[in-house]
């Protein structure tokens, strides 16, 4: 449905001379950031019309043209607000990664175990069978996949459930 709405708005934007709106709507099929900002443009037009985005094609042409013109005037602000939102999101992700003052081991065990487990599975599922085929040996049978899955399960339990346990202990200790 979004593609239908975008095509209607593309025609209107070309007709009324709204190059910013037209340029953003042309990127709606790309997905990701481009599609997200194009969706914001559609939402802005719908808001000005006072309808849901799916109802835009059913609105009078004059009203849609006026809404597109009004959105064209706001488009630089929409893009700047969207860019600011992305910047803040990136800063939040960086703040999570850069926990200054904390000892390295408090966070480094997670990526270290991820790489270690990745290496173990590469070793067992790719390198050992290749070596077995080339050398005619049977080393793969001696490397237990059950043990590797147990290690992976323990890692996942600690990684995914560790904060839950930590929060529960903190709340319990705080009482």
Short mmCIF file of N, CA and C in Angstrom, two decimals:
data_model
loop_
_atom_site.label_atom_id
_atom_site.label_comp_id
_atom_site.label_asym_id
_atom_site.label_seq_id
_atom_site.Cartn_x
_atom_site.Cartn_y
_atom_site.Cartn_z
N UNK A 1 0.83 -1.20 0.00
CA UNK A 1 0.00 0.00 0.00
C UNK A 1 0.86 1.25 0.00
N UNK A 2 2.01 1.18 0.70
CA UNK A 2 2.90 2.33 0.78
C UNK A 2 3.41 2.73 -0.62
N UNK A 3 3.62 1.75 -1.48
CA UNK A 3 4.08 2.04 -2.84
C UNK A 3 3.03 2.78 -3.63
N UNK A 4 1.76 2.44 -3.42
CA UNK A 4 0.67 3.14 -4.12
C UNK A 4 0.61 4.59 -3.67
N UNK A 5 0.68 4.78 -2.36
CA UNK A 5 0.64 6.14 -1.80
C UNK A 5 1.84 6.93 -2.31
N UNK A 6 3.01 6.30 -2.34
CA UNK A 6 4.21 7.00 -2.81
C UNK A 6 4.08 7.38 -4.27
N UNK A 7 3.51 6.51 -5.10
CA UNK A 7 3.38 6.84 -6.52
C UNK A 7 2.41 8.00 -6.73
N UNK A 8 1.33 8.03 -5.93
CA UNK A 8 0.39 9.15 -6.02
C UNK A 8 1.09 10.44 -5.62
N UNK A 9 1.84 10.39 -4.52
CA UNK A 9 2.53 11.59 -4.05
C UNK A 9 3.66 12.00 -5.00
N UNK A 10 4.30 11.03 -5.64
CA UNK A 10 5.32 11.36 -6.64
C UNK A 10 4.73 12.17 -7.78
N UNK A 11 3.57 11.74 -8.27
CA UNK A 11 2.90 12.46 -9.36
C UNK A 11 2.54 13.88 -8.92
N UNK A 12 2.00 13.99 -7.71
CA UNK A 12 1.61 15.31 -7.20
C UNK A 12 2.83 16.18 -7.00
N UNK A 13 3.92 15.62 -6.44
CA UNK A 13 5.13 16.40 -6.20
C UNK A 13 5.72 16.90 -7.52
N UNK A 14 5.69 16.08 -8.56
CA UNK A 14 6.19 16.51 -9.87
C UNK A 14 5.30 17.63 -10.43
N UNK A 15 3.99 17.51 -10.23
CA UNK A 15 3.04 18.49 -10.75
C UNK A 15 3.17 19.85 -10.08
N UNK A 16 3.34 19.85 -8.73
CA UNK A 16 3.36 21.12 -7.99
C UNK A 16 4.78 21.68 -7.84
N UNK A 17 5.78 20.97 -8.31
CA UNK A 17 7.15 21.46 -8.21
C UNK A 17 7.72 21.33 -6.81
N UNK A 18 7.72 20.12 -6.29
CA UNK A 18 8.27 19.85 -4.96
C UNK A 18 9.43 18.86 -5.12
N UNK A 19 10.61 19.35 -5.52
CA UNK A 19 11.71 18.44 -5.84
C UNK A 19 12.26 17.67 -4.63
N UNK A 20 12.23 18.26 -3.44
CA UNK A 20 12.73 17.54 -2.27
C UNK A 20 11.83 16.37 -1.90
N UNK A 21 10.53 16.63 -1.90
CA UNK A 21 9.57 15.56 -1.61
C UNK A 21 9.68 14.48 -2.68
N UNK A 22 9.75 14.88 -3.92
CA UNK A 22 9.85 13.92 -5.03
C UNK A 22 11.12 13.08 -4.90
N UNK A 23 12.23 13.73 -4.62
CA UNK A 23 13.49 13.02 -4.49
C UNK A 23 13.49 12.01 -3.36
N UNK A 24 12.88 12.37 -2.24
CA UNK A 24 12.83 11.44 -1.10
C UNK A 24 11.86 10.29 -1.37
N UNK A 25 10.74 10.59 -1.99
CA UNK A 25 9.77 9.53 -2.28
C UNK A 25 10.28 8.53 -3.31
N UNK A 26 11.15 8.96 -4.19
CA UNK A 26 11.71 8.04 -5.18
C UNK A 26 12.58 6.98 -4.52
N UNK A 27 13.02 7.22 -3.32
CA UNK A 27 13.90 6.29 -2.62
C UNK A 27 13.13 5.34 -1.70
N UNK A 28 11.81 5.36 -1.72
CA UNK A 28 11.03 4.56 -0.78
C UNK A 28 11.25 3.07 -0.96
N UNK A 29 11.48 2.62 -2.17
CA UNK A 29 11.68 1.20 -2.42
C UNK A 29 13.04 0.69 -1.99
N UNK A 30 13.95 1.58 -1.66
CA UNK A 30 15.30 1.18 -1.28
C UNK A 30 15.36 0.59 0.11
N UNK A 31 14.41 0.92 0.95
CA UNK A 31 14.43 0.42 2.32
C UNK A 31 15.49 1.12 3.14
N UNK A 32 15.71 0.64 4.33
CA UNK A 32 16.73 1.22 5.20
C UNK A 32 16.45 2.67 5.52
N UNK A 33 17.52 3.45 5.58
CA UNK A 33 17.41 4.86 5.96
C UNK A 33 16.61 5.65 4.93
N UNK A 34 16.85 5.38 3.65
CA UNK A 34 16.14 6.11 2.59
C UNK A 34 14.64 5.84 2.67
N UNK A 35 14.27 4.59 2.85
CA UNK A 35 12.85 4.25 2.97
C UNK A 35 12.23 4.83 4.22
N UNK A 36 13.01 4.92 5.27
CA UNK A 36 12.50 5.46 6.53
C UNK A 36 12.17 6.95 6.40
N UNK A 37 13.06 7.70 5.78
CA UNK A 37 12.79 9.13 5.62
C UNK A 37 11.65 9.37 4.62
N UNK A 38 11.55 8.51 3.60
CA UNK A 38 10.43 8.62 2.66
C UNK A 38 9.11 8.34 3.39
N UNK A 39 9.12 7.38 4.29
CA UNK A 39 7.93 7.10 5.10
C UNK A 39 7.56 8.29 5.98
N UNK A 40 8.56 8.99 6.46
CA UNK A 40 8.31 10.19 7.27
C UNK A 40 7.63 11.27 6.43
N UNK A 41 8.05 11.39 5.17
CA UNK A 41 7.43 12.37 4.26
C UNK A 41 5.96 12.00 4.04
N UNK A 42 5.69 10.72 3.81
CA UNK A 42 4.30 10.28 3.61
C UNK A 42 3.47 10.57 4.87
N UNK A 43 4.04 10.28 6.04
CA UNK A 43 3.33 10.55 7.29
C UNK A 43 3.04 12.04 7.46
N UNK A 44 3.98 12.88 7.03
CA UNK A 44 3.79 14.33 7.14
C UNK A 44 2.65 14.80 6.24
N UNK A 45 2.60 14.29 5.02
CA UNK A 45 1.51 14.65 4.11
C UNK A 45 0.18 14.18 4.69
N UNK A 46 0.14 12.96 5.19
CA UNK A 46 -1.10 12.42 5.77
C UNK A 46 -1.54 13.25 6.98
N UNK A 47 -0.57 13.67 7.78
CA UNK A 47 -0.90 14.49 8.95
C UNK A 47 -1.52 15.82 8.53
N UNK A 48 -0.99 16.42 7.49
CA UNK A 48 -1.53 17.69 7.01
C UNK A 48 -2.94 17.52 6.43
N UNK A 49 -3.19 16.33 5.87
CA UNK A 49 -4.53 16.05 5.34
C UNK A 49 -5.49 15.61 6.44
N UNK A 50 -4.94 15.20 7.58
CA UNK A 50 -5.78 14.74 8.68
C UNK A 50 -6.34 13.34 8.46
N UNK A 51 -5.61 12.53 7.71
CA UNK A 51 -6.06 11.16 7.43
C UNK A 51 -4.90 10.19 7.65
N UNK A 52 -5.21 8.91 7.59
CA UNK A 52 -4.16 7.88 7.65
C UNK A 52 -3.43 7.85 6.31
N UNK A 53 -2.15 7.47 6.30
CA UNK A 53 -1.41 7.43 5.03
C UNK A 53 -2.09 6.62 3.93
N UNK A 54 -2.77 5.54 4.29
CA UNK A 54 -3.43 4.71 3.28
C UNK A 54 -4.63 5.42 2.63
N UNK A 55 -5.12 6.49 3.24
CA UNK A 55 -6.27 7.23 2.72
C UNK A 55 -5.87 8.38 1.79
N UNK A 56 -4.58 8.63 1.64
CA UNK A 56 -4.13 9.76 0.81
C UNK A 56 -4.67 9.68 -0.62
N UNK A 57 -4.61 8.51 -1.29
CA UNK A 57 -5.11 8.47 -2.68
C UNK A 57 -6.59 8.83 -2.81
N UNK A 58 -7.38 8.72 -1.75
CA UNK A 58 -8.82 9.00 -1.80
C UNK A 58 -9.15 10.46 -1.53
N UNK A 59 -8.14 11.29 -1.25
CA UNK A 59 -8.37 12.69 -0.91
C UNK A 59 -8.47 13.54 -2.19
N UNK A 60 -9.14 14.68 -2.08
CA UNK A 60 -9.24 15.58 -3.24
C UNK A 60 -7.85 16.04 -3.70
N UNK A 61 -7.68 16.16 -5.00
CA UNK A 61 -6.38 16.51 -5.58
C UNK A 61 -5.85 17.83 -5.04
N UNK A 62 -6.71 18.82 -4.92
CA UNK A 62 -6.28 20.12 -4.42
C UNK A 62 -5.74 20.04 -3.00
N UNK A 63 -6.38 19.25 -2.16
CA UNK A 63 -5.94 19.11 -0.78
C UNK A 63 -4.59 18.39 -0.72
N UNK A 64 -4.42 17.35 -1.56
CA UNK A 64 -3.15 16.62 -1.58
C UNK A 64 -2.04 17.53 -2.09
N UNK A 65 -2.33 18.34 -3.11
CA UNK A 65 -1.32 19.27 -3.63
C UNK A 65 -0.90 20.27 -2.56
N UNK A 66 -1.86 20.80 -1.81
CA UNK A 66 -1.54 21.76 -0.75
C UNK A 66 -0.71 21.09 0.35
N UNK A 67 -1.04 19.85 0.69
CA UNK A 67 -0.29 19.13 1.71
C UNK A 67 1.13 18.84 1.25
N UNK A 68 1.30 18.51 -0.02
CA UNK A 68 2.65 18.25 -0.56
C UNK A 68 3.46 19.54 -0.56
N UNK A 69 2.85 20.65 -0.94
CA UNK A 69 3.56 21.93 -0.91
C UNK A 69 3.99 22.29 0.52
N UNK A 70 3.10 22.07 1.47
CA UNK A 70 3.44 22.37 2.87
C UNK A 70 4.55 21.45 3.37
N UNK A 71 4.51 20.21 2.95
CA UNK A 71 5.57 19.27 3.35
C UNK A 71 6.88 19.64 2.69
N UNK A 72 6.84 20.10 1.45
CA UNK A 72 8.07 20.53 0.76
C UNK A 72 8.76 21.63 1.54
N UNK A 73 7.96 22.55 2.10
CA UNK A 73 8.54 23.64 2.88
C UNK A 73 9.19 23.12 4.16
N UNK A 74 8.66 22.02 4.71
CA UNK A 74 9.18 21.45 5.96
C UNK A 74 10.25 20.37 5.74
N UNK A 75 10.43 19.93 4.50
CA UNK A 75 11.32 18.80 4.24
C UNK A 75 12.73 18.98 4.77
N UNK A 76 13.37 20.13 4.61
CA UNK A 76 14.70 20.27 5.20
C UNK A 76 14.71 20.05 6.72
N UNK A 77 13.65 20.54 7.38
CA UNK A 77 13.56 20.33 8.83
C UNK A 77 13.33 18.85 9.16
N UNK A 78 12.52 18.17 8.34
CA UNK A 78 12.30 16.73 8.55
C UNK A 78 13.60 15.96 8.41
N UNK A 79 14.37 16.28 7.38
CA UNK A 79 15.63 15.59 7.15
C UNK A 79 16.60 15.88 8.28
N UNK A 80 16.67 17.12 8.72
CA UNK A 80 17.57 17.47 9.83
C UNK A 80 17.15 16.77 11.12
N UNK A 81 15.85 16.70 11.39
CA UNK A 81 15.37 16.01 12.60
C UNK A 81 15.69 14.51 12.51
N UNK A 82 15.50 13.94 11.33
CA UNK A 82 15.81 12.53 11.16
C UNK A 82 17.30 12.28 11.33
N UNK A 83 18.13 13.15 10.76
CA UNK A 83 19.59 13.01 10.91
C UNK A 83 20.01 13.15 12.37
N UNK A 84 19.38 14.06 13.08
CA UNK A 84 19.69 14.24 14.52
C UNK A 84 19.30 12.99 15.31
N UNK A 85 18.16 12.40 14.96
CA UNK A 85 17.73 11.18 15.62
C UNK A 85 18.74 10.06 15.38
N UNK A 86 19.24 9.95 14.15
CA UNK A 86 20.24 8.92 13.84
C UNK A 86 21.54 9.19 14.60
N UNK A 87 21.92 10.45 14.69
CA UNK A 87 23.13 10.81 15.42
C UNK A 87 23.02 10.43 16.90
N UNK A 88 21.88 10.73 17.51
CA UNK A 88 21.67 10.38 18.91
C UNK A 88 21.65 8.87 19.11
N UNK A 89 21.08 8.16 18.16
CA UNK A 89 21.07 6.70 18.23
C UNK A 89 22.49 6.15 18.17
N UNK A 90 23.30 6.71 17.29
CA UNK A 90 24.70 6.29 17.18
C UNK A 90 25.46 6.60 18.47
N UNK A 91 25.22 7.77 19.05
CA UNK A 91 25.89 8.13 20.29
C UNK A 91 25.50 7.18 21.43
N UNK A 92 24.24 6.78 21.46
CA UNK A 92 23.80 5.84 22.48
C UNK A 92 24.50 4.49 22.31
N UNK A 93 24.62 4.02 21.08
CA UNK A 93 25.31 2.76 20.83
C UNK A 93 26.78 2.85 21.21
N UNK A 94 27.41 3.97 20.90
CA UNK A 94 28.81 4.15 21.28
C UNK A 94 28.98 4.21 22.79
N UNK A 95 28.03 4.86 23.47
CA UNK A 95 28.11 4.93 24.93
C UNK A 95 28.00 3.54 25.55
N UNK A 96 27.19 2.68 24.95
CA UNK A 96 27.09 1.31 25.44
C UNK A 96 28.41 0.56 25.26
N UNK A 97 29.10 0.85 24.16
CA UNK A 97 30.35 0.15 23.87
C UNK A 97 31.52 0.73 24.65
N UNK A 98 31.51 2.02 24.92
CA UNK A 98 32.62 2.69 25.60
C UNK A 98 32.27 2.94 27.06
N UNK A 99 32.31 1.93 27.84
CA UNK A 99 32.00 2.08 29.26
C UNK A 99 33.28 2.44 29.99
N UNK A 100 33.59 3.73 29.96
CA UNK A 100 34.84 4.22 30.55
C UNK A 100 34.86 3.97 32.05
N UNK A 101 36.02 3.60 32.52
CA UNK A 101 36.20 3.40 33.94
C UNK A 101 35.94 1.99 34.41
N UNK A 102 35.30 1.19 33.58
CA UNK A 102 35.05 -0.19 33.96
C UNK A 102 36.23 -1.06 33.54
N UNK A 103 36.55 -2.07 34.32
CA UNK A 103 37.64 -2.97 33.92
C UNK A 103 37.31 -3.67 32.60
N UNK A 104 38.34 -3.92 31.83
CA UNK A 104 38.16 -4.51 30.50
C UNK A 104 37.46 -5.86 30.57
N UNK A 105 37.77 -6.67 31.58
CA UNK A 105 37.19 -8.01 31.62
C UNK A 105 35.67 -7.99 31.75
N UNK A 106 35.08 -6.87 32.26
CA UNK A 106 33.64 -6.83 32.46
C UNK A 106 32.86 -6.84 31.15
N UNK A 107 33.50 -6.44 30.08
CA UNK A 107 32.82 -6.47 28.79
C UNK A 107 33.55 -7.32 27.76
N UNK A 108 34.86 -7.51 27.91
CA UNK A 108 35.65 -8.18 26.87
C UNK A 108 35.39 -9.68 26.78
N UNK A 109 34.85 -10.29 27.83
CA UNK A 109 34.60 -11.72 27.77
C UNK A 109 33.57 -12.08 26.70
N UNK A 110 32.62 -11.18 26.44
CA UNK A 110 31.58 -11.49 25.45
C UNK A 110 32.13 -11.61 24.04
N UNK A 111 32.83 -10.58 23.53
CA UNK A 111 33.38 -10.77 22.18
C UNK A 111 34.45 -11.85 22.12
N UNK A 112 35.23 -12.01 23.20
CA UNK A 112 36.26 -13.06 23.19
C UNK A 112 35.62 -14.44 23.06
N UNK A 113 34.55 -14.70 23.81
CA UNK A 113 33.87 -15.99 23.71
C UNK A 113 33.18 -16.16 22.36
N UNK A 114 32.64 -15.07 21.80
CA UNK A 114 32.00 -15.17 20.48
C UNK A 114 33.02 -15.61 19.44
N UNK A 115 34.19 -14.99 19.45
CA UNK A 115 35.24 -15.36 18.49
C UNK A 115 35.75 -16.77 18.76
N UNK A 116 35.91 -17.13 20.03
CA UNK A 116 36.38 -18.46 20.38
C UNK A 116 35.40 -19.54 19.90
N UNK A 117 34.10 -19.33 20.17
CA UNK A 117 33.11 -20.29 19.72
C UNK A 117 33.03 -20.33 18.20
N UNK A 118 33.15 -19.19 17.56
CA UNK A 118 33.17 -19.17 16.10
C UNK A 118 34.34 -19.98 15.55
N UNK A 119 35.51 -19.82 16.18
CA UNK A 119 36.68 -20.59 15.76
C UNK A 119 36.46 -22.08 15.97
N UNK A 120 35.89 -22.46 17.13
CA UNK A 120 35.65 -23.88 17.41
C UNK A 120 34.74 -24.51 16.35
N UNK A 121 33.67 -23.82 16.01
CA UNK A 121 32.75 -24.38 15.02
C UNK A 121 33.39 -24.39 13.63
N UNK A 122 34.15 -23.37 13.28
CA UNK A 122 34.88 -23.38 12.01
C UNK A 122 35.85 -24.55 11.98
N UNK A 123 36.56 -24.74 13.07
CA UNK A 123 37.52 -25.83 13.17
C UNK A 123 36.83 -27.18 12.99
N UNK A 124 35.75 -27.40 13.77
CA UNK A 124 35.09 -28.71 13.78
C UNK A 124 34.29 -28.99 12.52
N UNK A 125 33.61 -27.98 11.99
CA UNK A 125 32.70 -28.21 10.88
C UNK A 125 33.31 -27.96 9.50
N UNK A 126 34.46 -27.25 9.44
CA UNK A 126 35.06 -26.95 8.14
C UNK A 126 36.48 -27.49 8.05
N UNK A 127 37.35 -27.04 8.93
CA UNK A 127 38.77 -27.37 8.80
C UNK A 127 39.06 -28.86 9.04
N UNK A 128 38.49 -29.44 10.09
CA UNK A 128 38.76 -30.86 10.38
C UNK A 128 38.22 -31.76 9.27
N UNK A 129 36.98 -31.57 8.78
CA UNK A 129 36.54 -32.44 7.67
C UNK A 129 37.40 -32.30 6.41
N UNK A 130 37.89 -31.10 6.13
CA UNK A 130 38.77 -30.92 4.98
C UNK A 130 40.07 -31.69 5.21
N UNK A 131 40.63 -31.56 6.42
CA UNK A 131 41.86 -32.29 6.73
C UNK A 131 41.62 -33.80 6.70
N UNK A 132 40.47 -34.24 7.22
CA UNK A 132 40.15 -35.68 7.18
C UNK A 132 40.07 -36.18 5.74
N UNK A 133 39.43 -35.39 4.88
CA UNK A 133 39.30 -35.81 3.48
C UNK A 133 40.66 -35.83 2.78
N UNK A 134 41.48 -34.86 3.08
CA UNK A 134 42.79 -34.78 2.42
C UNK A 134 43.76 -35.84 2.93
N UNK A 135 43.70 -36.13 4.23
CA UNK A 135 44.67 -37.04 4.83
C UNK A 135 44.12 -38.44 5.04
N UNK A 136 42.83 -38.64 4.82
CA UNK A 136 42.24 -39.94 5.04
C UNK A 136 42.13 -40.30 6.51
N UNK A 137 42.10 -39.32 7.38
CA UNK A 137 42.02 -39.56 8.82
C UNK A 137 40.57 -39.50 9.29
N UNK A 138 40.37 -39.62 10.59
CA UNK A 138 39.03 -39.58 11.17
C UNK A 138 39.04 -38.74 12.44
N UNK A 139 39.65 -37.55 12.39
CA UNK A 139 39.75 -36.67 13.55
C UNK A 139 38.39 -36.08 13.90
N UNK A 140 37.55 -35.83 12.92
CA UNK A 140 36.24 -35.20 13.17
C UNK A 140 35.42 -36.00 14.17
N UNK A 141 35.53 -37.30 14.15
CA UNK A 141 34.74 -38.13 15.07
C UNK A 141 35.17 -37.95 16.51
N UNK A 142 36.40 -37.49 16.74
CA UNK A 142 36.89 -37.33 18.12
C UNK A 142 36.53 -35.98 18.72
N UNK A 143 36.12 -35.01 17.91
CA UNK A 143 35.74 -33.69 18.41
C UNK A 143 34.23 -33.70 18.63
N UNK A 144 33.82 -33.70 19.89
CA UNK A 144 32.43 -33.89 20.26
C UNK A 144 31.59 -32.63 20.05
N UNK A 145 30.60 -32.70 19.18
CA UNK A 145 29.71 -31.56 18.94
C UNK A 145 28.82 -31.29 20.15
N UNK A 146 28.50 -32.32 20.91
CA UNK A 146 27.67 -32.12 22.11
C UNK A 146 28.35 -31.22 23.12
N UNK A 147 29.65 -31.40 23.30
CA UNK A 147 30.40 -30.55 24.22
C UNK A 147 30.44 -29.11 23.71
N UNK A 148 30.63 -28.96 22.40
CA UNK A 148 30.63 -27.61 21.82
C UNK A 148 29.28 -26.93 22.00
N UNK A 149 28.20 -27.67 21.84
CA UNK A 149 26.87 -27.10 22.03
C UNK A 149 26.63 -26.75 23.50
N UNK A 150 27.17 -27.56 24.41
CA UNK A 150 27.04 -27.25 25.84
C UNK A 150 27.77 -25.95 26.16
N UNK A 151 29.00 -25.79 25.63
CA UNK A 151 29.73 -24.53 25.83
C UNK A 151 28.94 -23.35 25.27
N UNK A 152 28.39 -23.53 24.09
CA UNK A 152 27.62 -22.46 23.46
C UNK A 152 26.39 -22.13 24.30
N UNK A 153 25.72 -23.13 24.81
CA UNK A 153 24.54 -22.91 25.64
C UNK A 153 24.89 -22.16 26.92
N UNK A 154 25.99 -22.55 27.56
CA UNK A 154 26.42 -21.84 28.77
C UNK A 154 26.75 -20.38 28.46
N UNK A 155 27.44 -20.16 27.34
CA UNK A 155 27.76 -18.78 26.94
C UNK A 155 26.49 -17.98 26.74
N UNK A 156 25.54 -18.55 25.99
CA UNK A 156 24.29 -17.84 25.72
C UNK A 156 23.53 -17.56 27.01
N UNK A 157 23.54 -18.51 27.94
CA UNK A 157 22.84 -18.30 29.21
C UNK A 157 23.48 -17.16 30.00
N UNK A 158 24.79 -17.13 30.04
CA UNK A 158 25.48 -16.06 30.76
C UNK A 158 25.32 -14.72 30.05
N UNK A 159 25.47 -14.74 28.73
CA UNK A 159 25.41 -13.50 27.96
C UNK A 159 24.00 -12.92 27.96
N UNK A 160 23.02 -13.76 27.72
CA UNK A 160 21.65 -13.27 27.60
C UNK A 160 20.95 -13.15 28.95
N UNK A 161 21.32 -13.99 29.90
CA UNK A 161 20.62 -13.97 31.17
C UNK A 161 21.41 -13.35 32.30
N UNK A 162 22.66 -13.02 32.05
CA UNK A 162 23.50 -12.49 33.11
C UNK A 162 23.00 -11.19 33.69
N UNK A 163 22.52 -10.29 32.85
CA UNK A 163 22.04 -9.01 33.35
C UNK A 163 20.74 -9.18 34.13
N UNK A 164 19.93 -10.13 33.72
CA UNK A 164 18.70 -10.39 34.44
C UNK A 164 19.01 -10.86 35.86
N UNK A 165 19.95 -11.78 35.98
CA UNK A 165 20.35 -12.27 37.30
C UNK A 165 20.99 -11.15 38.10
N UNK A 166 21.86 -10.36 37.45
CA UNK A 166 22.52 -9.25 38.14
C UNK A 166 21.49 -8.24 38.65
N UNK A 167 20.49 -7.91 37.83
CA UNK A 167 19.45 -6.98 38.25
C UNK A 167 18.64 -7.53 39.41
N UNK A 168 18.33 -8.82 39.35
CA UNK A 168 17.56 -9.44 40.43
C UNK A 168 18.36 -9.41 41.74
N UNK A 169 19.64 -9.71 41.68
CA UNK A 169 20.47 -9.68 42.89
C UNK A 169 20.59 -8.25 43.42
N UNK A 170 20.76 -7.29 42.52
CA UNK A 170 20.85 -5.89 42.94
C UNK A 170 19.57 -5.44 43.64
N UNK A 171 18.43 -5.80 43.08
CA UNK A 171 17.14 -5.42 43.69
C UNK A 171 16.96 -6.11 45.02
N UNK A 172 17.35 -7.39 45.08
CA UNK A 172 17.22 -8.14 46.32
C UNK A 172 18.14 -7.57 47.39
N UNK A 173 19.37 -7.22 47.02
CA UNK A 173 20.33 -6.67 47.98
C UNK A 173 19.92 -5.27 48.43
N UNK A 174 19.19 -4.55 47.58
CA UNK A 174 18.77 -3.19 47.91
C UNK A 174 17.64 -3.15 48.92
N UNK A 175 16.98 -4.28 49.15
CA UNK A 175 15.82 -4.31 50.08
C UNK A 175 16.25 -4.42 51.49
#
